Amino acid sequence: MRLVAMAFASAVAVFGMSLPASAAWVEHKYDDLGVVKEFPGEPKREIVEYKTPVAGTAKATRLSMSEDNIDYVLTVVPLKDKLDASASIMGECVFMAEDEGEPLANMTTRIEPGAKAVYGRLLSVDLADKKGRRQTACLFTKGNLYIVQATVRPEHGQMNSPLAIRFTNSMSFNMEGEH
Amino acid sequence: MRLVPMTLAAMTALILACGPAAAQWHEVVYPDLGVGKEWPAEPTRTKGEYKTEVVGKEGVPADIFQVEVDMIVYKMTVADLQKLEFVARSASLMGECVFDAEEAGTPLANMTNRVEGGINAVYGRLVSVDLADNKGRRQTACLFTKGRLYIIEATVLPEHGQPNSSQVIRFTNSLRFAIDHDYH
């Protein structure tokens, strides 16, 4: 009897440990932000200030959550009045992400294919002062700058967590859901 | 008496041999294209077309400048993308330019490129690849501003013998978009 209870308790513990990471990823559709984004749960939504030399100052929407020592953040900056500088604004976003630490990877990222493709940049750095590893994607479309960040803190224990790349790549600008 | 002309001829030959590489770099300002660009010699200018998946099947007009000096091909393409539909997608157009440059060979370097500073900074990307089929080494800069995509390429042909020629980085970095005042 005691063995059964222990086995049951163990099974619950294993199930409980593995469930959140795999089952809690949810796709959220943000019509007002023009993006569909996966999060490993329900993110907190707040308004923050985005301020850079090229972009200037703008009120941005920040969606964020933390789980298992990984911080997931999507920042959407409305910059419709800066379309003529949007390529530079994206480049500035990449530069700032590169400047946060020791570069590890830097590659093209693309959302949707063909003529409607949105090209951006995906990079990974080891943050200064051993604060972890951050993967950042910068994209600009629909008059918005999208900054997608997953920061794996040292406490997570697996710096190359696949959850980071899952987060930075799981998004769509196709709001109609055509694939 | 015979020694003098020979010395003179040798000196002339030496000056001619040394002179072009150092002395012929000069800036050409293109007011119609909003850019000032340094060249090692006078480039040819032709009208062409820039056509990619994101630009679309119709393509857009482009001005193409090119000159070859000492087995290095220097090229600048300025694609006219001033229509609002393109300006709104300029980040993707620049990103596609970078992607195409990366795809041209084996990547060696990939870094942020910036022309001018502060609030007027134009951020782009600089890519270096070894071209497929041993066709040499190419450095490409992609920048978008003023409704135009600027693609700056320097290709070191294998015959040049020095793939990391300093002339290349000089070419891809010597440009300015603030052309309403003298160069400092």
Coordinates of C-alpha atoms in Angstrom, one line a residue:
Chain A
M1 CA 0.0 0.0 0.0
R2 CA 2.8 2.3 0.9
L3 CA 4.6 1.4 -2.4
V4 CA 1.5 2.3 -4.4
A5 CA 1.2 5.6 -2.7
M6 CA 4.9 6.3 -3.3
A7 CA 4.6 5.3 -6.9
F8 CA 1.6 7.5 -7.4
A9 CA 3.3 10.4 -5.6
S10 CA 6.3 9.9 -7.9
A11 CA 4.2 9.8 -11.0
V12 CA 2.4 13.0 -9.9
A13 CA 5.7 14.6 -9.2
V14 CA 7.1 13.7 -12.6
F15 CA 3.9 14.6 -14.4
G16 CA 3.7 17.9 -12.5
M17 CA 7.3 18.7 -13.3
S18 CA 7.1 18.0 -17.0
L19 CA 3.6 19.3 -17.6
P20 CA 4.1 23.1 -17.4
A21 CA 7.0 23.2 -19.9
S22 CA 5.3 21.2 -22.6
A23 CA 1.6 21.9 -22.1
A24 CA 1.5 25.5 -21.1
W25 CA 2.7 27.0 -24.4
V26 CA -0.2 29.0 -25.7
E27 CA -0.6 31.0 -28.8
H28 CA -1.9 34.5 -28.1
K29 CA -3.4 36.7 -30.8
Y30 CA -2.9 40.4 -30.3
D31 CA -5.0 42.2 -32.9
D32 CA -4.0 45.6 -31.7
L33 CA -0.3 44.8 -32.0
G34 CA -0.6 42.9 -35.3
V35 CA 1.1 39.8 -34.1
V36 CA 0.4 36.2 -33.0
K37 CA 2.8 35.0 -30.4
E38 CA 3.4 31.9 -28.4
F39 CA 4.2 32.2 -24.6
P40 CA 4.7 29.4 -22.1
G41 CA 1.8 30.8 -20.1
E42 CA -0.1 34.0 -19.7
P43 CA 2.2 37.1 -20.0
K44 CA 1.8 40.3 -18.0
R45 CA 1.0 43.3 -20.2
E46 CA 2.3 46.8 -19.4
I47 CA 3.2 50.0 -21.1
V48 CA 6.9 51.0 -21.0
E49 CA 9.0 53.6 -22.7
Y50 CA 11.3 52.8 -25.6
K51 CA 14.0 55.4 -26.1
T52 CA 16.9 55.3 -28.5
P53 CA 18.8 57.8 -30.6
V54 CA 17.3 56.8 -33.9
A55 CA 13.8 55.7 -32.8
G56 CA 13.3 58.6 -30.4
T57 CA 10.9 58.1 -27.5
A58 CA 7.7 56.0 -27.8
K59 CA 5.3 54.2 -25.6
A60 CA 5.7 50.5 -26.1
T61 CA 3.7 47.5 -25.1
R62 CA 5.7 45.0 -23.1
L63 CA 4.5 41.4 -22.7
S64 CA 6.5 39.4 -20.3
M65 CA 6.6 36.4 -18.1
S66 CA 9.2 34.2 -16.4
E67 CA 9.2 30.4 -16.0
D68 CA 11.9 28.0 -14.8
N69 CA 14.5 30.8 -14.7
I70 CA 13.9 31.9 -18.3
D71 CA 12.5 35.4 -18.9
Y72 CA 10.3 35.8 -22.0
V73 CA 9.7 39.3 -23.3
L74 CA 8.0 40.7 -26.3
T75 CA 8.2 44.5 -26.8
V76 CA 6.1 46.1 -29.5
V77 CA 7.0 49.7 -30.3
P78 CA 4.6 51.7 -32.5
L79 CA 6.7 53.8 -34.9
K80 CA 4.4 54.5 -37.8
D81 CA 5.7 58.1 -38.0
K82 CA 9.2 56.8 -38.5
L83 CA 8.7 54.5 -41.4
D84 CA 11.5 56.2 -43.4
A85 CA 14.0 55.2 -40.7
S86 CA 12.5 51.8 -40.0
A87 CA 15.4 49.8 -41.5
S88 CA 17.8 51.8 -39.3
I89 CA 15.6 51.4 -36.3
M90 CA 15.8 47.7 -36.8
G91 CA 19.5 47.8 -37.3
E92 CA 19.9 49.9 -34.1
C93 CA 17.8 47.3 -32.2
V94 CA 20.3 44.6 -33.4
F95 CA 23.3 46.7 -32.5
M96 CA 22.0 47.3 -28.9
A97 CA 21.3 43.6 -28.5
E98 CA 24.9 42.8 -29.7
D99 CA 26.3 45.3 -27.3
E100 CA 24.7 43.6 -24.3
G101 CA 27.3 40.9 -24.1
E102 CA 29.6 38.5 -25.8
P103 CA 28.2 37.6 -29.2
L104 CA 27.6 33.9 -29.8
A105 CA 25.4 33.8 -32.9
N106 CA 23.9 36.2 -35.4
M107 CA 21.7 35.2 -38.2
T108 CA 18.9 36.2 -40.5
T109 CA 15.4 35.5 -39.2
R110 CA 12.3 35.4 -41.4
I111 CA 8.6 35.3 -40.6
E112 CA 6.4 34.1 -43.4
P113 CA 7.9 33.3 -46.8
G114 CA 7.8 34.8 -50.3
A115 CA 6.7 38.2 -51.2
K116 CA 5.2 38.8 -47.7
A117 CA 8.3 37.8 -45.9
V118 CA 9.3 39.9 -42.9
Y119 CA 13.1 39.7 -42.6
G120 CA 14.8 40.5 -39.3
R121 CA 17.8 39.5 -37.3
L122 CA 18.3 36.9 -34.5
L123 CA 21.2 37.0 -32.2
S124 CA 22.5 35.4 -29.1
V125 CA 24.9 36.8 -26.5
D126 CA 26.3 35.8 -23.2
L127 CA 25.3 38.8 -21.0
A128 CA 27.9 40.8 -19.1
D129 CA 28.5 40.0 -15.5
K130 CA 27.4 36.4 -16.0
K131 CA 23.8 37.3 -16.0
G132 CA 22.9 34.5 -18.4
R133 CA 22.4 34.1 -22.1
R134 CA 20.0 36.1 -24.1
Q135 CA 18.5 35.5 -27.5
T136 CA 17.0 38.5 -29.2
A137 CA 15.0 38.9 -32.5
C138 CA 14.4 42.3 -34.0
L139 CA 11.8 42.7 -36.7
F140 CA 10.0 45.7 -38.1
T141 CA 6.7 45.5 -40.0
K142 CA 3.2 47.1 -40.0
G143 CA 4.8 50.3 -38.5
N144 CA 5.9 48.5 -35.4
L145 CA 9.3 47.3 -34.1
Y146 CA 9.0 43.9 -32.5
I147 CA 11.7 42.9 -30.0
V148 CA 11.5 39.3 -28.9
Q149 CA 13.8 38.2 -26.1
A150 CA 14.4 35.1 -24.1
T151 CA 16.9 35.3 -21.3
V152 CA 18.2 32.1 -19.8
R153 CA 19.4 32.9 -16.3
P154 CA 22.4 31.0 -14.9
E155 CA 20.1 29.2 -12.4
H156 CA 18.3 27.5 -15.2
G157 CA 21.3 25.3 -15.7
Q158 CA 21.0 24.8 -19.5
M159 CA 22.2 27.9 -21.3
N160 CA 21.3 26.5 -24.7
S161 CA 17.7 25.7 -23.7
P162 CA 15.6 24.9 -26.7
L163 CA 12.8 26.9 -25.0
A164 CA 14.7 30.1 -26.0
I165 CA 14.7 29.4 -29.7
R166 CA 11.1 28.2 -29.5
F167 CA 10.1 31.5 -28.0
T168 CA 12.0 33.8 -30.4
N169 CA 10.7 31.9 -33.5
S170 CA 7.1 31.2 -32.6
M171 CA 5.3 34.2 -34.0
S172 CA 3.3 35.2 -37.0
F173 CA 2.2 38.5 -38.5
N174 CA -0.4 36.8 -40.6
M175 CA -3.5 37.6 -38.4
E176 CA -5.9 35.8 -40.8
G177 CA -4.2 32.5 -40.0
E178 CA -3.5 31.6 -43.7
H179 CA -0.6 29.2 -44.0
Chain B
M1 CA 74.0 61.0 -70.6
R2 CA 72.4 57.7 -71.2
L3 CA 72.1 57.2 -67.4
V4 CA 69.9 60.3 -66.9
P5 CA 67.1 59.3 -69.3
M6 CA 67.1 55.8 -67.9
T7 CA 66.8 57.1 -64.3
L8 CA 64.1 59.5 -65.4
A9 CA 62.2 56.7 -67.1
A10 CA 62.6 54.5 -64.1
M11 CA 61.3 57.2 -61.8
T12 CA 58.4 57.9 -64.1
A13 CA 57.6 54.2 -64.2
L14 CA 57.8 54.1 -60.4
I15 CA 55.5 57.1 -60.0
L16 CA 53.0 55.6 -62.4
A17 CA 53.2 52.2 -60.7
C18 CA 52.7 53.7 -57.2
G19 CA 50.5 56.6 -58.0
P20 CA 47.2 55.1 -59.0
A21 CA 46.5 53.0 -55.9
A22 CA 47.0 55.9 -53.6
A23 CA 46.0 58.9 -55.6
Q24 CA 42.9 57.9 -57.5
W25 CA 40.6 57.3 -54.5
H26 CA 38.2 60.2 -54.6
E27 CA 34.7 61.0 -53.5
V28 CA 31.9 61.3 -56.0
V29 CA 28.7 63.0 -54.7
Y30 CA 25.5 61.8 -56.4
P31 CA 22.9 64.5 -55.4
D32 CA 20.2 62.6 -57.3
L33 CA 20.8 59.5 -55.2
G34 CA 21.5 61.1 -51.9
V35 CA 24.9 59.6 -51.4
G36 CA 28.6 60.5 -51.5
K37 CA 30.8 57.5 -52.3
E38 CA 34.5 57.0 -52.6
W39 CA 35.9 55.1 -55.6
P40 CA 39.4 54.0 -56.5
A41 CA 38.7 55.1 -60.1
E42 CA 35.8 56.5 -62.1
P43 CA 33.0 53.9 -62.2
T44 CA 30.7 53.3 -65.1
R45 CA 27.0 54.2 -64.4
T46 CA 24.2 52.1 -65.9
K47 CA 20.5 51.8 -65.4
G48 CA 19.3 48.5 -64.3
E49 CA 16.6 46.7 -62.3
Y50 CA 16.5 45.4 -58.7
K51 CA 14.1 42.5 -58.4
T52 CA 13.7 40.2 -55.4
E53 CA 10.9 38.3 -53.8
V54 CA 10.0 41.1 -51.4
V55 CA 10.3 43.8 -54.0
G56 CA 8.1 41.7 -56.3
K57 CA 8.1 40.5 -59.9
E58 CA 7.9 44.0 -61.4
G59 CA 11.2 45.0 -59.9
V60 CA 12.3 48.6 -59.4
P61 CA 14.7 50.8 -61.2
A62 CA 18.3 50.8 -60.0
D63 CA 21.4 52.8 -60.7
I64 CA 24.5 50.5 -60.9
F65 CA 28.0 51.8 -60.6
Q66 CA 31.0 49.6 -61.2
V67 CA 34.7 49.7 -61.7
E68 CA 37.5 47.0 -61.6
V69 CA 40.9 47.9 -60.3
D70 CA 43.7 45.5 -59.6
M71 CA 41.5 42.4 -59.7
I72 CA 39.0 43.9 -57.3
V73 CA 35.5 44.6 -58.5
Y74 CA 33.9 47.6 -56.8
K75 CA 30.1 48.0 -57.2
M76 CA 27.3 50.1 -55.8
T77 CA 23.7 49.5 -56.6
V78 CA 21.1 52.0 -55.6
A79 CA 17.5 50.7 -55.8
D80 CA 14.7 53.2 -56.0
L81 CA 12.2 52.1 -53.4
Q82 CA 10.6 55.5 -52.6
K83 CA 7.0 54.3 -52.9
L84 CA 5.3 54.2 -49.5
E85 CA 4.6 50.4 -49.9
F86 CA 8.4 49.8 -50.0
V87 CA 9.3 52.4 -47.4
A88 CA 6.9 50.6 -45.0
R89 CA 8.8 47.4 -45.7
S90 CA 12.3 48.8 -45.8
A91 CA 13.5 46.8 -42.8
S92 CA 12.6 43.6 -44.6
L93 CA 14.1 44.8 -47.8
M94 CA 17.4 45.5 -46.0
G95 CA 17.1 42.1 -44.2
E96 CA 16.5 40.4 -47.5
C97 CA 19.6 42.1 -49.0
V98 CA 21.7 40.8 -46.1
F99 CA 20.2 37.3 -46.5
D100 CA 21.0 37.3 -50.2
A101 CA 24.6 38.4 -49.5
E102 CA 25.0 35.7 -46.9
E103 CA 23.7 33.1 -49.4
A104 CA 26.3 34.0 -51.9
G105 CA 29.0 31.9 -50.2
T106 CA 30.5 30.7 -47.0
P107 CA 30.0 33.4 -44.3
L108 CA 33.2 34.8 -42.7
A109 CA 32.0 37.9 -41.0
N110 CA 28.7 39.6 -40.2
M111 CA 28.5 42.9 -38.3
T112 CA 26.6 46.1 -37.8
N113 CA 27.4 48.8 -40.2
R114 CA 26.6 52.4 -39.4
V115 CA 26.9 55.6 -41.4
E116 CA 26.8 58.9 -39.5
G117 CA 26.0 59.0 -35.8
G118 CA 23.3 60.0 -33.3
I119 CA 19.7 60.6 -34.3
N120 CA 20.7 60.7 -38.0
A121 CA 22.5 57.4 -37.9
V122 CA 21.8 55.0 -40.7
Y123 CA 22.2 51.4 -39.5
G124 CA 22.9 48.6 -41.9
R125 CA 24.8 45.3 -42.1
L126 CA 28.2 44.3 -43.4
V127 CA 28.7 40.8 -44.6
S128 CA 31.8 39.0 -45.8
V129 CA 31.7 35.7 -47.6
D130 CA 34.0 33.4 -49.6
L131 CA 32.1 33.0 -52.9
A132 CA 31.0 29.6 -54.1
D133 CA 33.2 27.9 -56.7
N134 CA 36.3 29.7 -55.6
K135 CA 35.2 32.9 -57.2
G136 CA 36.9 35.1 -54.6
R137 CA 35.9 36.9 -51.5
R138 CA 33.0 39.5 -51.3
Q139 CA 32.2 42.1 -48.8
T140 CA 28.7 43.5 -49.0
A141 CA 27.1 46.4 -47.1
C142 CA 23.3 46.8 -47.2
L143 CA 21.8 50.1 -46.0
F144 CA 18.3 51.6 -46.5
T145 CA 17.6 55.3 -46.2
K146 CA 15.9 58.1 -48.1
G147 CA 13.7 55.6 -49.8
R148 CA 16.6 53.8 -51.4
L149 CA 18.4 50.5 -50.8
Y150 CA 22.2 51.0 -51.1
I151 CA 24.2 47.8 -51.8
I152 CA 27.9 48.3 -51.7
E153 CA 30.0 45.3 -52.8
A154 CA 33.7 44.7 -53.2
T155 CA 34.7 41.4 -54.7
V156 CA 38.4 40.4 -54.5
L157 CA 39.0 38.0 -57.4
P158 CA 41.3 35.0 -56.8
E159 CA 43.9 36.5 -59.1
H160 CA 44.4 39.4 -56.7
G161 CA 46.2 37.2 -54.3
Q162 CA 45.2 38.9 -51.1
P163 CA 41.6 38.0 -50.2
N164 CA 41.7 40.3 -47.1
S165 CA 42.7 43.4 -49.1
S166 CA 42.3 46.6 -47.1
Q167 CA 40.9 48.2 -50.2
V168 CA 37.7 46.3 -49.7
I169 CA 36.9 47.6 -46.2
R170 CA 37.9 51.1 -47.4
F171 CA 35.3 50.8 -50.2
T172 CA 32.4 49.4 -48.2
N173 CA 32.8 52.0 -45.5
S174 CA 33.6 55.1 -47.4
L175 CA 30.2 56.6 -48.0
R176 CA 27.9 59.3 -46.5
F177 CA 24.3 60.3 -46.7
A178 CA 24.7 63.8 -45.3
I179 CA 25.7 65.4 -48.6
D180 CA 24.6 68.9 -47.9
H181 CA 27.9 69.9 -46.4
D182 CA 31.6 69.2 -47.1
Y183 CA 33.2 66.0 -46.0
H184 CA 35.3 66.2 -42.7

